[in-house]
mmCIF file with all atom_site columns, C-alpha atoms (C1' of nucleotides) in Angstrom:
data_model
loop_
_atom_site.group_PDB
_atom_site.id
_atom_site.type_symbol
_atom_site.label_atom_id
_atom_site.label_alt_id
_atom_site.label_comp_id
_atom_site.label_asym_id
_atom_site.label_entity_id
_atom_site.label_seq_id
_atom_site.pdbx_PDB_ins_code
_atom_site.Cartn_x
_atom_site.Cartn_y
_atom_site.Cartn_z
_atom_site.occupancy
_atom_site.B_iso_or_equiv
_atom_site.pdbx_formal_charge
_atom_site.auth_seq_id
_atom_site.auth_comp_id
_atom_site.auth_asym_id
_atom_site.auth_atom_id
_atom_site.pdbx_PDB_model_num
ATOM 1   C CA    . UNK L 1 1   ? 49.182 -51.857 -19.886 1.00 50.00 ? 1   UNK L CA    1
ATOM 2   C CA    . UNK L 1 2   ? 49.184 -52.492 -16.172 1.00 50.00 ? 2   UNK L CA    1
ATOM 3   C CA    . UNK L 1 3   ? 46.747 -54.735 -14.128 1.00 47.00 ? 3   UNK L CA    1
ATOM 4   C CA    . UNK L 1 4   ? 43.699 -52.310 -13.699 1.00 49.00 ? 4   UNK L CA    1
ATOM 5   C CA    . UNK L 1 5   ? 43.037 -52.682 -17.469 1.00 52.00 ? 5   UNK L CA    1
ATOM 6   C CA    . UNK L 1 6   ? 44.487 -49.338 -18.969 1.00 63.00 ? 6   UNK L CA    1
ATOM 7   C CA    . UNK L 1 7   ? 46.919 -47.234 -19.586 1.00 75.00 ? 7   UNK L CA    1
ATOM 8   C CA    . UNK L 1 8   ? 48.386 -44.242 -17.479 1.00 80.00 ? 8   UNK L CA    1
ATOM 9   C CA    . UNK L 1 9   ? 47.880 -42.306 -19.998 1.00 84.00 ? 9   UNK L CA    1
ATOM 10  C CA    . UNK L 1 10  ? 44.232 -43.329 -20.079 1.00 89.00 ? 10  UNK L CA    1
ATOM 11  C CA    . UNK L 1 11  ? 44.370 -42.700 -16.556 1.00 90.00 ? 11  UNK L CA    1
ATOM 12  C CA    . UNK L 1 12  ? 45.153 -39.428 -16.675 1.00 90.00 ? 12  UNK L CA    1
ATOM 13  C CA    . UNK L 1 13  ? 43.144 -38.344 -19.377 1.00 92.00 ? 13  UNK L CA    1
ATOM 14  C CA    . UNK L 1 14  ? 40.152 -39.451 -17.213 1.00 93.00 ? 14  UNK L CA    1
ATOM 15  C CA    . UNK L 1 15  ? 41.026 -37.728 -14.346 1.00 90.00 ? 15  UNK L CA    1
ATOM 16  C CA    . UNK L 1 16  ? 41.728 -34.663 -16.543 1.00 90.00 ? 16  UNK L CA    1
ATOM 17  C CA    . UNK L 1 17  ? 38.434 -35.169 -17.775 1.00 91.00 ? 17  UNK L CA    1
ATOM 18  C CA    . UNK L 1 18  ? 36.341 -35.844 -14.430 1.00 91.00 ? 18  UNK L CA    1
ATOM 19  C CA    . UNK L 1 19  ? 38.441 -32.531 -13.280 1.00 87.00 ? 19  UNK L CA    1
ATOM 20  C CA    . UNK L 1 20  ? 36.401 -30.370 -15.521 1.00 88.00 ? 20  UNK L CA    1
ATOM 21  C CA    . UNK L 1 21  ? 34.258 -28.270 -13.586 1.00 85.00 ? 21  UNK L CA    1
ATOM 22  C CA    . UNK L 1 22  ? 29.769 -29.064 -13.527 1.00 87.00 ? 22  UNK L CA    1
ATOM 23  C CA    . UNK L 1 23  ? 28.763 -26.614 -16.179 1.00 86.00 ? 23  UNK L CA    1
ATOM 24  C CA    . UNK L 1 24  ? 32.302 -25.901 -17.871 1.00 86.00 ? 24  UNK L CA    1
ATOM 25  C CA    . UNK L 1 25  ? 33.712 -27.716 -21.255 1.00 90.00 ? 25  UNK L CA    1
ATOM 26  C CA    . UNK L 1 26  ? 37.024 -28.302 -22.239 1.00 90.00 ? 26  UNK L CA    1
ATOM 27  C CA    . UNK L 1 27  ? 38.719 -29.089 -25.841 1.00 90.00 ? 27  UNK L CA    1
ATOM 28  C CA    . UNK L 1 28  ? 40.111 -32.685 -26.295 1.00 93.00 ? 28  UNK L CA    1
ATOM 29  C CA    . UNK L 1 29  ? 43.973 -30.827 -26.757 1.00 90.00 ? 29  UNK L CA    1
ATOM 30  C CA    . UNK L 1 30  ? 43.259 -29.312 -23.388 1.00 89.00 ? 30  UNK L CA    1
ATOM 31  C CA    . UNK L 1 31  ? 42.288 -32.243 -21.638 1.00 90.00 ? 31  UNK L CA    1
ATOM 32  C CA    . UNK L 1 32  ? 45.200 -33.694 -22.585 1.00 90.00 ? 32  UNK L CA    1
ATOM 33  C CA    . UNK L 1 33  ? 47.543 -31.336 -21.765 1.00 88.00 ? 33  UNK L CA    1
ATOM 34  C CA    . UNK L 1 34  ? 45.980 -30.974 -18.252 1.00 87.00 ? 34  UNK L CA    1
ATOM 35  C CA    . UNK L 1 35  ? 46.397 -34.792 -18.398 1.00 88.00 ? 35  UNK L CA    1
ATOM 36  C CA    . UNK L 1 36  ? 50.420 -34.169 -19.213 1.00 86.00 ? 36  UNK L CA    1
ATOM 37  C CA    . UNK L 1 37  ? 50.346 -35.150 -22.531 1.00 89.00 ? 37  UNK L CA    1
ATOM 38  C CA    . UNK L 1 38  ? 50.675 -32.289 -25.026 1.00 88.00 ? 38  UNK L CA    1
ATOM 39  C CA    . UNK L 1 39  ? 49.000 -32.876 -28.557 1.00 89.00 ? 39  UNK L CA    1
ATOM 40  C CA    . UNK L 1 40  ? 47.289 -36.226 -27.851 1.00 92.00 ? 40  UNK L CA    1
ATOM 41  C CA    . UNK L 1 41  ? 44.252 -34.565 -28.821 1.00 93.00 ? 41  UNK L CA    1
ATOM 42  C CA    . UNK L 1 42  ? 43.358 -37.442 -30.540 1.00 93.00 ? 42  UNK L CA    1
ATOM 43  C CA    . UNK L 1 43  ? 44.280 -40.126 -28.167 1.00 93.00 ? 43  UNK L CA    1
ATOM 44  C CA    . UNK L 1 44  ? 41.888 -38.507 -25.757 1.00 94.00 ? 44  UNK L CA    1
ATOM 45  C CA    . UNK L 1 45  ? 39.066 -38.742 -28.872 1.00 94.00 ? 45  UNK L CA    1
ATOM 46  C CA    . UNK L 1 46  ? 40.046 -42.161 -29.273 1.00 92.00 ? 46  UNK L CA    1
ATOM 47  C CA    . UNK L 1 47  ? 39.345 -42.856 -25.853 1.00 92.00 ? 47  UNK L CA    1
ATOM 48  C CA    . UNK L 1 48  ? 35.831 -41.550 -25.512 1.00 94.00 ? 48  UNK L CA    1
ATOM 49  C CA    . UNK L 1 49  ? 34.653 -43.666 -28.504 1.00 92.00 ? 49  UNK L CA    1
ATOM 50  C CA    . UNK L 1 50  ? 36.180 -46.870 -27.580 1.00 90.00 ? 50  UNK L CA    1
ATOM 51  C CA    . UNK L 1 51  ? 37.271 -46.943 -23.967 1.00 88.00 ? 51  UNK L CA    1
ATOM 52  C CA    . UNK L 1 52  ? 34.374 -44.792 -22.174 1.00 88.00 ? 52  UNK L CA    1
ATOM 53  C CA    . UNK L 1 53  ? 34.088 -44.923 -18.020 1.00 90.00 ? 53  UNK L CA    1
ATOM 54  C CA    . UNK L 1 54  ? 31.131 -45.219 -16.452 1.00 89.00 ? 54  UNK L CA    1
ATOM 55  C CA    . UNK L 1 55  ? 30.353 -41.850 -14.343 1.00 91.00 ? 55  UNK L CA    1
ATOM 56  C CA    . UNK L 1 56  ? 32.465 -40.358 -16.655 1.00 94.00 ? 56  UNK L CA    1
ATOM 57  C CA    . UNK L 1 57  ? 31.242 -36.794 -17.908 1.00 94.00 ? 57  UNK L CA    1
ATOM 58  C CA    . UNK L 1 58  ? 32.798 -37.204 -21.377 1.00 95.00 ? 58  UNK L CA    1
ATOM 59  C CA    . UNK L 1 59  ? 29.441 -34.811 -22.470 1.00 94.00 ? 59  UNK L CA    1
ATOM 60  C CA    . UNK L 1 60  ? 31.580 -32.031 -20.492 1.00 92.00 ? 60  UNK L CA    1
ATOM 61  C CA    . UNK L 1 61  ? 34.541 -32.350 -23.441 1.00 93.00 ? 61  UNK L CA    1
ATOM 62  C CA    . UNK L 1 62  ? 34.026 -30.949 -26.684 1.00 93.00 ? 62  UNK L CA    1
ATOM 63  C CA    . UNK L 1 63  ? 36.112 -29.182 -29.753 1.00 92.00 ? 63  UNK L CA    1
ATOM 64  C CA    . UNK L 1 64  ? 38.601 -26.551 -29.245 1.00 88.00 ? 64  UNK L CA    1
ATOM 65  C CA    . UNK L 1 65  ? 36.752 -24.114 -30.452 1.00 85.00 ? 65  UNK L CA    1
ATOM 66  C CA    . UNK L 1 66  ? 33.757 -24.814 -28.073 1.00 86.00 ? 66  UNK L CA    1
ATOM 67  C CA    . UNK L 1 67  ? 31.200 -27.289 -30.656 1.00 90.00 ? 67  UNK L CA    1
ATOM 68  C CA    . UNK L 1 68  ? 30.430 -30.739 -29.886 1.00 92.00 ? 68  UNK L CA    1
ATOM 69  C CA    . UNK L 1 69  ? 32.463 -33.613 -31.753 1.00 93.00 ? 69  UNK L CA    1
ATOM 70  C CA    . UNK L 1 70  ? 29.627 -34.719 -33.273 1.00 92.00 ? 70  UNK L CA    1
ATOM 71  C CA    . UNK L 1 71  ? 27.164 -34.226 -36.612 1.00 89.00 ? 71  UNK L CA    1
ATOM 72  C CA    . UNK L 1 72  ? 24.143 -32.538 -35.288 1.00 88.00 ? 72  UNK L CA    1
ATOM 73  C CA    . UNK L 1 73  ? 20.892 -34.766 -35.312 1.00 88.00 ? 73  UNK L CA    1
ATOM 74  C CA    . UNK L 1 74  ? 23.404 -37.646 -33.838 1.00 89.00 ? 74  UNK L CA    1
ATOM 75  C CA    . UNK L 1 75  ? 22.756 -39.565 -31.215 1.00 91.00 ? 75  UNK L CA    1
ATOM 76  C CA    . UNK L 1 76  ? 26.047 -38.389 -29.489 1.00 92.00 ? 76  UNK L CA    1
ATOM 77  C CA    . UNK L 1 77  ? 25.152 -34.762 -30.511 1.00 92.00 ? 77  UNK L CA    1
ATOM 78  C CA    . UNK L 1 78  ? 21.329 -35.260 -28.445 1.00 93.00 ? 78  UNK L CA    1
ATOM 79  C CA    . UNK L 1 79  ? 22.581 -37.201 -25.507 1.00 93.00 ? 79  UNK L CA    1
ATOM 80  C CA    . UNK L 1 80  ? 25.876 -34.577 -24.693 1.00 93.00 ? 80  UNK L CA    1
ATOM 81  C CA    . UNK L 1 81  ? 23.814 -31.495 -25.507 1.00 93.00 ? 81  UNK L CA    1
ATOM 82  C CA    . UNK L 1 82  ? 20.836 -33.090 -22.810 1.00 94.00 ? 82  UNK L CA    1
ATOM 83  C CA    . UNK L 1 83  ? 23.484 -33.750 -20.289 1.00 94.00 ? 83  UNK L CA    1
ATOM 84  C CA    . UNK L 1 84  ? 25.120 -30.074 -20.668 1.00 92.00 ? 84  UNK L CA    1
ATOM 85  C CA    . UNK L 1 85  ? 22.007 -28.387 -20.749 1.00 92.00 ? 85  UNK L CA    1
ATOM 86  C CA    . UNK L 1 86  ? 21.173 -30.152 -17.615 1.00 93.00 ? 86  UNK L CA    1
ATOM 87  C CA    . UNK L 1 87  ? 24.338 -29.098 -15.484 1.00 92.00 ? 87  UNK L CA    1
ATOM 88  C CA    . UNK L 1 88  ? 22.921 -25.706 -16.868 1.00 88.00 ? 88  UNK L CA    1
ATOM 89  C CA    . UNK L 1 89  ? 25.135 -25.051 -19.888 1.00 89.00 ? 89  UNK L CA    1
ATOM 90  C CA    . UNK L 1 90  ? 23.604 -23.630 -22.461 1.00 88.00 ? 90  UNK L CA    1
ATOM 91  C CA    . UNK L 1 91  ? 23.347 -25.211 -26.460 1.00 90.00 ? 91  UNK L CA    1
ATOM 92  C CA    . UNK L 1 92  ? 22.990 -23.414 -29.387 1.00 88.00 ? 92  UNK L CA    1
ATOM 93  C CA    . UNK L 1 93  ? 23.481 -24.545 -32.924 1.00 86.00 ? 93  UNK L CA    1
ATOM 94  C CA    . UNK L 1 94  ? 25.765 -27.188 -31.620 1.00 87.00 ? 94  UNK L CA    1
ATOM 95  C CA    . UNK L 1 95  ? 27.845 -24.639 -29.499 1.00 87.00 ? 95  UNK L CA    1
ATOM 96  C CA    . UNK L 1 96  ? 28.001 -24.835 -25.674 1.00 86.00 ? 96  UNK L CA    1
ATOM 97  C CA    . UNK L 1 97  ? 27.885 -21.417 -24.282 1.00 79.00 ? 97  UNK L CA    1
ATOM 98  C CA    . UNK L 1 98  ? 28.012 -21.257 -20.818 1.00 64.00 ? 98  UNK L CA    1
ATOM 99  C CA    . UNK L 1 99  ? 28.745 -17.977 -19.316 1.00 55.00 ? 99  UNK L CA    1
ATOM 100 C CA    . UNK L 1 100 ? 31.542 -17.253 -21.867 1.00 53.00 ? 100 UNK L CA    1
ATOM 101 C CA    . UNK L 1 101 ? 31.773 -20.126 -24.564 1.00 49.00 ? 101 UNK L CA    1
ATOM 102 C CA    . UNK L 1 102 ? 32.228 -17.272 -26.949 1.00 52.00 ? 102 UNK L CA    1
ATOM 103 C CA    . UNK L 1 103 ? 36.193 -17.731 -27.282 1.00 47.00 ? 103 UNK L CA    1
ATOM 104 C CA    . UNK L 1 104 ? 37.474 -16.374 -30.409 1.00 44.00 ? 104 UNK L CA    1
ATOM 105 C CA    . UNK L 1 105 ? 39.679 -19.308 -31.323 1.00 45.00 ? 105 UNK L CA    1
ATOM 106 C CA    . UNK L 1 106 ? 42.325 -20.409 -28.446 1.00 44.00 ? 106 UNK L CA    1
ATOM 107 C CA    . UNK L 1 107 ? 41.551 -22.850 -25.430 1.00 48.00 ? 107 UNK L CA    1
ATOM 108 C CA    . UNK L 1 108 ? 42.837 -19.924 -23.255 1.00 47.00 ? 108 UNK L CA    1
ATOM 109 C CA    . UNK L 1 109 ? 40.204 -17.558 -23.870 1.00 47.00 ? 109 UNK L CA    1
ATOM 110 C CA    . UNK L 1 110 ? 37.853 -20.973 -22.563 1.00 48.00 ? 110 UNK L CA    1
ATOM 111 C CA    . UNK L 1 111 ? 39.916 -21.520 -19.990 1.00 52.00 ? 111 UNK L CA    1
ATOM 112 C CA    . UNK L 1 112 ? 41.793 -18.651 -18.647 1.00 53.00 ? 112 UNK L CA    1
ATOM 113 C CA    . UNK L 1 113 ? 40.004 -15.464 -19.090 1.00 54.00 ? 113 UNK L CA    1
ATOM 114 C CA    . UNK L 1 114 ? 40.523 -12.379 -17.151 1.00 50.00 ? 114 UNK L CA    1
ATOM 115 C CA    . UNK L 1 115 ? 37.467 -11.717 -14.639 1.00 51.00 ? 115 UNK L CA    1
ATOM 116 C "C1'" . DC  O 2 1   ? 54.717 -54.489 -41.550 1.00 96.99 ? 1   DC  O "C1'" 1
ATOM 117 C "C1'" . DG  O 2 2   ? 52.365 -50.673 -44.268 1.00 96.99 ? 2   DG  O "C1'" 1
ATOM 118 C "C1'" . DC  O 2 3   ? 48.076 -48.060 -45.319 1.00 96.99 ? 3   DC  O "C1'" 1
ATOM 119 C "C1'" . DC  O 2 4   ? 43.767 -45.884 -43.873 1.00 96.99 ? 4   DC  O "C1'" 1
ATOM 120 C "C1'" . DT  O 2 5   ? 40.798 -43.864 -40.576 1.00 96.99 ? 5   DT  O "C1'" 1
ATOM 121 C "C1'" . DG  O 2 6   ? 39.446 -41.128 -36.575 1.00 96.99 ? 6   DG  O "C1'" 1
ATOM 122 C "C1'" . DA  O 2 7   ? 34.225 -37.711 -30.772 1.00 96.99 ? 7   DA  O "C1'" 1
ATOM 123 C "C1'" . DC  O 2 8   ? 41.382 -33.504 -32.996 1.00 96.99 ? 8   DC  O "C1'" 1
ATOM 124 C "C1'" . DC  O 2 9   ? 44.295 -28.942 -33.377 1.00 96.99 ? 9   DC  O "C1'" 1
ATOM 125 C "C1'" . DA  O 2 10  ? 46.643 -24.994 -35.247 1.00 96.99 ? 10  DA  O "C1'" 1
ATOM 126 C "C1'" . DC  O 2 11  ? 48.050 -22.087 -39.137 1.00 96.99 ? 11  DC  O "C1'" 1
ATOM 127 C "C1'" . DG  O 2 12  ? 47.678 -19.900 -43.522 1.00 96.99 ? 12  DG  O "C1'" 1
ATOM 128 C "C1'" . DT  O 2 13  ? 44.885 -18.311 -47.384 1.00 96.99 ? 13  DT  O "C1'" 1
ATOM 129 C "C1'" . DC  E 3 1   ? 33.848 -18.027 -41.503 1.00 96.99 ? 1   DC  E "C1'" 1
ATOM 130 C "C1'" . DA  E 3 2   ? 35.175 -21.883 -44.908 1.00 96.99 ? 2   DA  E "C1'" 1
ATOM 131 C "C1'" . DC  E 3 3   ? 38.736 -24.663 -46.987 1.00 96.99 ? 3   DC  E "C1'" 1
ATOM 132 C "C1'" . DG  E 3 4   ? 43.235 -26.792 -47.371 1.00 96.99 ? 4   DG  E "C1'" 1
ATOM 133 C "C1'" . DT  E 3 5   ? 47.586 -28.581 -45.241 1.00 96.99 ? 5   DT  E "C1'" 1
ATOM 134 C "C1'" . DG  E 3 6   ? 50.647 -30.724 -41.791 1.00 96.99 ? 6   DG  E "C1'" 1
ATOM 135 C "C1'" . DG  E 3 7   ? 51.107 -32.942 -37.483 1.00 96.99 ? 7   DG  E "C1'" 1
ATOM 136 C "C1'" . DC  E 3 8   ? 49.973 -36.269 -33.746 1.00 96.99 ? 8   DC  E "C1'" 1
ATOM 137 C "C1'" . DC  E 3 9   ? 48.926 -41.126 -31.891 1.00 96.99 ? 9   DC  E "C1'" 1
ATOM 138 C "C1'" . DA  E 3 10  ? 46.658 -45.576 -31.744 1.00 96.99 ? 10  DA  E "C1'" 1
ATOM 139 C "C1'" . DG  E 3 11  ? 43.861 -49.334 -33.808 1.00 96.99 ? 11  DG  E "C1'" 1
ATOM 140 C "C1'" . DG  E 3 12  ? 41.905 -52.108 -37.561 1.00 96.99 ? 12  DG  E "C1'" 1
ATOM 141 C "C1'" . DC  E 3 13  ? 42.735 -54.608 -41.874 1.00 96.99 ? 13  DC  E "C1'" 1
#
DNA sequence: CGCCTGACCACGT
DNA sequence: CACGTGGCCAGGC
């Protein structure tokens, strides 16, 4: 690792992260590829739970398919859905659903939807 | 050095 | 929509 502590990778996945829009979520697979590393979906997990940044909106990633990483009634599961609901997402049953959270399956339909 | 686990993801059934 | 399977990487024991 270099001198400020962490890895590049780590570096990029946080900028990834911080580059997520106030109100918007993304999926840990497309954080990382937005951080140039395809199918670290996992690395990016790994970092939230044991390397997290301070002012970093981790509460703004979730799953793929749009549901928070954790068991509801967890600790992680109250404090991301507060922090969401106060950028003005909106969650139900676990699910963030902003204006359109209601994508079928793919991070595309989250991401890149036609107007 | 090998095995297990994990804030995951996609596909098929 | 739920379950099972394979893949991916890094850390802990």
């Amino acid at each position: 690792m270099d001198a400020s502590g962490s890895t590049d990778a780590a570096q990029r996945i946080f900028a990834a992260i911080r580059a997520i829009p106030v109100g918007e979520v993304a999926g840990y697979g497309e954080v990382a590829r937005r951080a140039g590393l395809p199918g670290r979906a996992r690395l990016v997990a790994r970092l939230l739970s044991t390397s997290l940044e301070p002012g970093l909106p981790w509460h703004r990633v979730c799953r793929s398919d749009g549901r928070i990483a954790f068991p509801q009634g967890s600790h992680g599961f109250d404090e991301q859905c507060a922090r969401l609901r106060r950028e003005g997402a909106t969650v139900v049953g676990g699910r963030v659903v902003g204006r359109r959270a209601r994508a079928a399956t793919l991070d595309e339909a989250l991401w890149g939807p036609p107007a």
